Short mmCIF file of C-alpha atoms in Angstrom, two decimals:
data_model
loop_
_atom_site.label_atom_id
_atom_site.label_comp_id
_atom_site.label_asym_id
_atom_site.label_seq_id
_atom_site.Cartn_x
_atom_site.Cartn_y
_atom_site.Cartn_z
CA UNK A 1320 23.83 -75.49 -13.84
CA UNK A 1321 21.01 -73.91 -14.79
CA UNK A 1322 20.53 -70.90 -12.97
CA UNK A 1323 23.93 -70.46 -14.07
CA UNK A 1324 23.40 -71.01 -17.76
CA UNK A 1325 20.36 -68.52 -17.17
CA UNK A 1326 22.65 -65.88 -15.52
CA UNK A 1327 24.96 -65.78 -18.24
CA UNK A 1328 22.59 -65.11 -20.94
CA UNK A 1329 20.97 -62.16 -18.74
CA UNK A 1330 24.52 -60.44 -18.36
CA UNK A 1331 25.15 -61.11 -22.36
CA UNK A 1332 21.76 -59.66 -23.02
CA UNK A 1333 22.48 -56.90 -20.69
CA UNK A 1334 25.65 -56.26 -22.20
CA UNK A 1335 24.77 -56.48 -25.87
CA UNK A 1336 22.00 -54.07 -24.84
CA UNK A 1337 24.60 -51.15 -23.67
CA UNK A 1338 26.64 -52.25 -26.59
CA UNK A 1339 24.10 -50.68 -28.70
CA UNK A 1340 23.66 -47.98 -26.93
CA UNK A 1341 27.62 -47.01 -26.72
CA UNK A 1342 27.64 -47.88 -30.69
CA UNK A 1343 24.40 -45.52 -31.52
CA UNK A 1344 25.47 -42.62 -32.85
CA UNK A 1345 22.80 -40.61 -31.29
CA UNK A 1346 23.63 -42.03 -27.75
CA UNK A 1347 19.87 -43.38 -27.57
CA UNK A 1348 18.94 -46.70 -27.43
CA UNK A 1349 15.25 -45.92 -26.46
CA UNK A 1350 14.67 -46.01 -30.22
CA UNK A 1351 14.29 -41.97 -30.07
CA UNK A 1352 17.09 -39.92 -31.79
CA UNK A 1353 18.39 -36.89 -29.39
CA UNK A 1354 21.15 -35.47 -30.08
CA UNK A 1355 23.84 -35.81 -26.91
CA UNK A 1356 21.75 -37.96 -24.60
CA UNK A 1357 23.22 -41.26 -23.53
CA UNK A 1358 20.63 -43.43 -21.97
CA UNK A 1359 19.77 -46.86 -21.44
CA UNK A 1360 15.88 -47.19 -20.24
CA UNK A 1361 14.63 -50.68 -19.07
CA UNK A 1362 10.80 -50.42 -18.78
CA UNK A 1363 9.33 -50.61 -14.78
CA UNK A 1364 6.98 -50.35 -12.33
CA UNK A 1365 9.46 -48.06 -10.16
CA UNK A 1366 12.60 -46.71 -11.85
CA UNK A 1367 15.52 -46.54 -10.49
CA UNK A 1368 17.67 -43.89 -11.66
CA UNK A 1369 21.74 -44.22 -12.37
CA UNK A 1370 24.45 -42.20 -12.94
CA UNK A 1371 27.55 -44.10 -14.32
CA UNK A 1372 31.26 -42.78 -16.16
CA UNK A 1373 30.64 -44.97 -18.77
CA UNK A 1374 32.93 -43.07 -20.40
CA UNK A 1375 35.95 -40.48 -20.18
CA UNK A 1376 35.57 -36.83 -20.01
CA UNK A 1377 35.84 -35.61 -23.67
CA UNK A 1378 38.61 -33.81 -25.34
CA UNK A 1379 36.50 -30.37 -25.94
CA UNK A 1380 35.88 -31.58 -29.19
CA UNK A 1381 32.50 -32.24 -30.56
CA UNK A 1382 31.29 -35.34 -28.43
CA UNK A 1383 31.56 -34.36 -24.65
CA UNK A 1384 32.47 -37.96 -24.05
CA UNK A 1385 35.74 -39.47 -24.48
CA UNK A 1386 36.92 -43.30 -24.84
CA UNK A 1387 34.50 -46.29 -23.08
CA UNK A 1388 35.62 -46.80 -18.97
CA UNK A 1389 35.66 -50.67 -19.66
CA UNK A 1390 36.44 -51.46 -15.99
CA UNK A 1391 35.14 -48.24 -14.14
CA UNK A 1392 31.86 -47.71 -15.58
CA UNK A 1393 30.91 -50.69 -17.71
CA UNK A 1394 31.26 -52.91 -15.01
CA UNK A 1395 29.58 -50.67 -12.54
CA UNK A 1396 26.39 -50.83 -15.22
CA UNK A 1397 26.65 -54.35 -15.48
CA UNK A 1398 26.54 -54.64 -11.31
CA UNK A 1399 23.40 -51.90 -11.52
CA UNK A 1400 21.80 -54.45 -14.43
CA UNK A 1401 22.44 -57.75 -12.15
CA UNK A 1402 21.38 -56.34 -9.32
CA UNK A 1403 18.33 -55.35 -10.95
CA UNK A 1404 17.15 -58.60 -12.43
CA UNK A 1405 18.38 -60.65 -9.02
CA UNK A 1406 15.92 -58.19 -7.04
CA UNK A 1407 12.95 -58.80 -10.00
CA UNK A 1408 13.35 -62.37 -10.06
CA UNK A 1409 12.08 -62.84 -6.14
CA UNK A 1410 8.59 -62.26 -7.19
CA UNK A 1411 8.00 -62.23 -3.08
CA UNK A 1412 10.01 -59.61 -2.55
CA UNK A 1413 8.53 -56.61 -3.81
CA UNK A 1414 4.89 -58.23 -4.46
CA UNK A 1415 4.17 -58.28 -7.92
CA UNK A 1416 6.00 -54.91 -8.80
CA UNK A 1417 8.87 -54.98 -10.99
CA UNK A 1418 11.66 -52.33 -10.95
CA UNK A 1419 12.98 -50.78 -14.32
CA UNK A 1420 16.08 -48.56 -14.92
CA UNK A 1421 17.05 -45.35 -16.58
CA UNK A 1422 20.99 -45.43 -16.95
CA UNK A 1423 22.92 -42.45 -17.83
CA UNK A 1424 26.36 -42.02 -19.14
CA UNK A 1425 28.08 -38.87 -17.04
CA UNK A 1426 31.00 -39.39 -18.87
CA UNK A 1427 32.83 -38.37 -15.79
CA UNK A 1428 31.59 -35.04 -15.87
CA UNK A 1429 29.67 -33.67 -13.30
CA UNK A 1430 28.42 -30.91 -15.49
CA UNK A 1431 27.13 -33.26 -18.25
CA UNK A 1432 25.81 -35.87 -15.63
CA UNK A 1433 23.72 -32.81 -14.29
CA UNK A 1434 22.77 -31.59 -17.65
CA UNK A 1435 22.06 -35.75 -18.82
CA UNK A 1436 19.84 -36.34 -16.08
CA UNK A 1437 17.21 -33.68 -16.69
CA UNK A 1438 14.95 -36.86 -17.50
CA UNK A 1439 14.90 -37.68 -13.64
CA UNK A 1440 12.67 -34.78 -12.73
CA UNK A 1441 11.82 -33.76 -16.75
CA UNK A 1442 7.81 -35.15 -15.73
CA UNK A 1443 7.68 -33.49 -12.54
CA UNK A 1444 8.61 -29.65 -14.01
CA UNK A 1445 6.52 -29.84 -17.23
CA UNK A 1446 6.60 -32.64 -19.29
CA UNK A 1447 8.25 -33.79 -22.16
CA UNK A 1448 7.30 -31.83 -25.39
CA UNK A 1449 7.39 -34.82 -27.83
CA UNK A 1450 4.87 -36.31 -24.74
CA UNK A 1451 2.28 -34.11 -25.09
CA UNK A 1452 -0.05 -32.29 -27.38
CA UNK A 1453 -1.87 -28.88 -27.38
CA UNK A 1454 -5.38 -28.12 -28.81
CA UNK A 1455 -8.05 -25.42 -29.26
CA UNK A 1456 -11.41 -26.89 -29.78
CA UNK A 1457 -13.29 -23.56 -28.88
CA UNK A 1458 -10.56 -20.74 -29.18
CA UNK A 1459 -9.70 -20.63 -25.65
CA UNK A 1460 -6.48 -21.42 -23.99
CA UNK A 1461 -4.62 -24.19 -25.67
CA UNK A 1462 -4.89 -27.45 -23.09
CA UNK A 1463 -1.80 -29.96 -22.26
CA UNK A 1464 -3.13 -33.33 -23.00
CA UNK A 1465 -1.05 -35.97 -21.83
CA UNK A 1466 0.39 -38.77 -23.38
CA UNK A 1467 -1.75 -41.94 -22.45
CA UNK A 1468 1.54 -43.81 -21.47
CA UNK A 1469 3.83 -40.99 -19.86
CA UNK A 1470 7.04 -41.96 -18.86
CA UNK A 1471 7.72 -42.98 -15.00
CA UNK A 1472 9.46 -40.86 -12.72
CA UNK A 1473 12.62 -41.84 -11.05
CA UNK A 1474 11.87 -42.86 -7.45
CA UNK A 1475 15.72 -43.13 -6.65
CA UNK A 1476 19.24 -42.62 -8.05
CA UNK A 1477 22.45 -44.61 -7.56
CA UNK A 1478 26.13 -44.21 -9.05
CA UNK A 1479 29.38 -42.42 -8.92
CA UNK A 1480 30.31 -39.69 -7.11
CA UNK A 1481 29.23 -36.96 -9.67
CA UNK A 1482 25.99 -38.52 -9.08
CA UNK A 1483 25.97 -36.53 -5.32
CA UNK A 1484 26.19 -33.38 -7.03
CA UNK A 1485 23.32 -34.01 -9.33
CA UNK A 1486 21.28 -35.11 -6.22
CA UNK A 1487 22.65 -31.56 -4.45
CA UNK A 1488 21.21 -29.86 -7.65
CA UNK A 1489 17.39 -32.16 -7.51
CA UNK A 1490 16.74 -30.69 -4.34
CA UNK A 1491 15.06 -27.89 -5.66
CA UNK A 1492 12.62 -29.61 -7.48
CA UNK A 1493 11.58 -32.62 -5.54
CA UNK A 1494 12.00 -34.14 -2.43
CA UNK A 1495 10.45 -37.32 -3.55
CA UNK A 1496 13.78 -38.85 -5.25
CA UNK A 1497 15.72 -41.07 -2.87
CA UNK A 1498 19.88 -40.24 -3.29
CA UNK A 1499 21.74 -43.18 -2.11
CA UNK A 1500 25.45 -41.56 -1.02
CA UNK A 1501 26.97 -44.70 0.65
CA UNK A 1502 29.58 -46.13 -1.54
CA UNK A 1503 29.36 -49.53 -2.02
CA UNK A 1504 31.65 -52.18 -3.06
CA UNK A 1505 30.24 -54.83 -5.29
#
């Protein structure tokens, strides 16, 4: 009874948390207003990367996203988010490490998803510019200090099929992120 009890108030958590970040204007729920990102990050040792239509394609209005995908993407978040906190509940399993998640809306557009998920590899091509800081103490050069808590990078990516075309597109920059292509019922 309890486990169950316990279960339920992780999914309602989980699903208040995406709540907010469907209902945030901005599309952030990191706390950090950018315009047109829709992201959900849970904090890690490892990150794990998805993709997911949360919702429609948009119209070709302002928003590039259209209504929520209750059953096709919510749910497929909610799997990700339970699947996630079964996996960092077996403290044996991965020793001590705990995974986190960054969770982006593709809004069922393969061209957004690519253009969303920027964040994946963002660290390994530069940085993030509201990470980092430049100085001149002497006149020379400026230097890139970084951030004394930079974000993680992804170490693999799972979701929907637009997903394999943003993996097709990583190649170029890093052969360190882990695709997963198999579909998978859940």
């Amino acid at each position: 009874m309890f486990s169950l009890l316990s279960m339920t108030l992780r999914t309602l958590t989980h699903i208040h948390m995406l709540a907010l970040a469907v209902e945030d204007s901005s599309g952030v729920f990191s706390g950090q207003p950018i315009e047109n990102v829709r992201q959900l990050r849970i904090p890690g040792d490892l990150i794990i990367g998805g993709v997911f239509p949360v919702h429609a394609k948009g119209s070709g209005g302002i928003s590039p996203c259209g209504e929520i995908f209750e059953t096709r993407g919510v749910h497929r978040v909610e799997a990700f988010l339970y699947a996630l906190d079964m996996i960092n509940a077996q403290t044996e399993f991965l020793r001590g490490y705990k995974l986190g998640a960054l969770i982006l809306d593709s809004c069922s557009n393969p061209a957004y998803a690519l253009n969303q998920s920027l964040d994946f590899v963002r660290e390994m091509i530069g940085g993030n510019s509201r990470m980092s800081e430049y100085t001149c103490s002497d006149g020379r050069q400026p230097k890139l200090l970084r951030n004394s808590s930079p974000k993680k990078s992804v170490v693999a990516v799972v979701g929907a099929k637009c997903r394999i075309n943003v993996g097709k597109d990583y190649s170029i920059f890093s052969k360190n992120i882990q695709f997963f292509t198999h579909r998978v019922q859940i």
